[in-house]
Coordinates of C-alpha atoms in Angstrom, one line a residue:
M210 CA 179.9 159.1 85.8
T211 CA 180.0 159.4 89.6
T212 CA 178.8 162.3 91.6
S213 CA 180.5 163.5 94.7
T214 CA 178.7 163.5 98.0
P215 CA 179.1 166.6 100.1
S216 CA 181.6 166.2 102.9
P217 CA 181.9 167.8 106.3
L218 CA 185.7 167.9 105.8
R219 CA 187.1 171.0 104.2
N220 CA 189.7 170.3 101.5
R221 CA 192.2 172.4 103.4
V222 CA 195.3 171.3 105.3
G223 CA 195.7 172.9 108.7
Q224 CA 199.0 171.4 110.1
V225 CA 201.7 168.9 109.1
F226 CA 203.3 166.8 111.8
V227 CA 206.9 165.7 111.4
P228 CA 208.0 162.8 113.6
V229 CA 211.3 163.3 115.5
R230 CA 213.2 161.4 118.1
D231 CA 215.1 164.1 120.0
M232 CA 212.9 167.3 120.3
S233 CA 215.6 169.7 121.4
S234 CA 218.0 168.8 118.6
A235 CA 215.2 168.6 116.1
A236 CA 213.9 172.1 117.1
A237 CA 217.4 173.6 116.8
W238 CA 217.9 171.9 113.4
Y239 CA 214.6 173.2 111.9
A240 CA 215.2 176.6 113.4
A241 CA 218.6 176.8 111.8
L242 CA 217.2 175.5 108.5
L243 CA 214.4 178.1 108.4
G244 CA 216.3 181.0 110.0
L245 CA 214.1 181.1 113.1
P246 CA 214.8 181.5 116.8
T247 CA 214.6 178.1 118.5
P248 CA 210.9 177.8 119.3
A249 CA 209.4 176.6 122.6
T250 CA 207.9 173.2 123.0
S251 CA 204.7 172.1 124.6
H252 CA 202.9 168.9 125.6
E253 CA 205.7 167.8 127.9
D254 CA 208.4 168.6 125.3
R255 CA 206.7 166.3 122.7
I256 CA 205.3 169.0 120.3
C257 CA 207.1 172.0 118.8
D258 CA 205.0 174.4 116.7
L259 CA 207.2 176.2 114.2
P260 CA 206.2 179.7 113.0
A261 CA 205.0 179.5 109.4
D262 CA 204.0 181.8 106.6
G263 CA 200.5 181.0 105.4
E264 CA 197.8 178.9 106.9
V265 CA 199.5 175.5 107.0
R266 CA 201.3 175.0 110.2
L267 CA 204.4 172.8 110.8
A268 CA 204.8 170.8 114.1
L269 CA 207.6 168.6 115.2
D270 CA 206.2 165.6 117.1
A271 CA 208.2 163.4 119.5
H272 CA 205.3 161.2 120.7
D273 CA 206.6 158.1 118.8
P274 CA 210.4 157.8 118.8
D275 CA 210.3 154.4 117.2
F276 CA 208.8 155.7 113.9
T277 CA 210.4 154.8 110.5
A278 CA 211.5 157.5 108.2
D279 CA 211.1 155.6 104.9
G280 CA 208.8 156.6 102.1
P281 CA 208.3 159.7 100.0
P282 CA 209.0 163.3 101.2
R283 CA 206.8 164.3 104.2
F284 CA 206.0 167.6 102.4
F285 CA 207.8 170.4 100.5
W286 CA 208.5 174.1 100.9
W287 CA 208.0 176.5 98.0
V288 CA 211.2 178.4 97.3
D289 CA 212.3 181.1 94.8
D290 CA 215.9 179.9 94.3
L291 CA 217.0 176.3 94.5
V292 CA 220.6 177.2 93.9
A293 CA 220.5 179.3 97.1
V294 CA 218.7 176.6 98.9
R295 CA 221.4 174.0 97.9
A296 CA 224.1 176.4 99.1
H297 CA 222.2 176.9 102.4
L298 CA 221.8 173.2 103.0
D299 CA 225.5 172.6 102.2
A300 CA 226.5 175.3 104.6
L301 CA 224.5 173.7 107.3
G302 CA 225.9 170.2 106.5
V303 CA 222.4 168.9 105.6
E304 CA 222.3 165.5 103.8
R305 CA 221.1 166.1 100.3
V306 CA 219.4 163.3 98.3
G307 CA 220.6 163.9 94.8
D308 CA 220.8 167.4 93.2
V309 CA 218.2 169.8 91.7
T310 CA 215.8 167.8 89.5
D311 CA 213.8 169.7 86.9
V312 CA 210.6 168.0 85.8
G313 CA 209.3 170.8 83.6
S314 CA 206.6 172.6 85.6
V315 CA 208.8 172.6 88.8
A316 CA 212.3 171.8 89.9
F317 CA 213.0 170.3 93.3
L318 CA 215.7 169.3 95.7
Q319 CA 215.3 166.6 98.3
F320 CA 217.2 166.3 101.6
R321 CA 216.9 164.6 105.0
D322 CA 216.5 166.0 108.5
P323 CA 218.6 164.4 111.4
D324 CA 215.9 161.8 112.0
G325 CA 216.0 160.7 108.3
N326 CA 212.8 162.3 107.2
L327 CA 212.9 163.0 103.5
L328 CA 212.0 166.7 102.9
M329 CA 211.8 168.7 99.7
A330 CA 212.2 172.3 98.4
C331 CA 210.3 173.0 95.2
E332 CA 210.6 175.9 92.7
R333 CA 207.9 176.7 90.1
R334 CA 209.3 176.9 86.5

């Protein structure tokens, strides 16, 4: 049995950064996705902090336009109705990756932003 050593890091996420290539189009896309007014940018138009419910913040980050968008979803949003989310994504012309997948405790829907980042909506079951 191992014992844990106290850490000066709190096990609490403060902000998630999503890499983007074109800040103005990414900010407009995320604003439309989330039903927000297009937010202002900072740091010479390389950072865009999106308003969020809860403590974890979401920032668009255009510091490295040569990033690759491969890999698992960057993060997920909790939602109450995946059918409504699917309809919203379709109305916005968002690229969905598959359809609603139910894994028992949750169901999820994956989709891509204009930069190819894989994102996910997740509903508790």
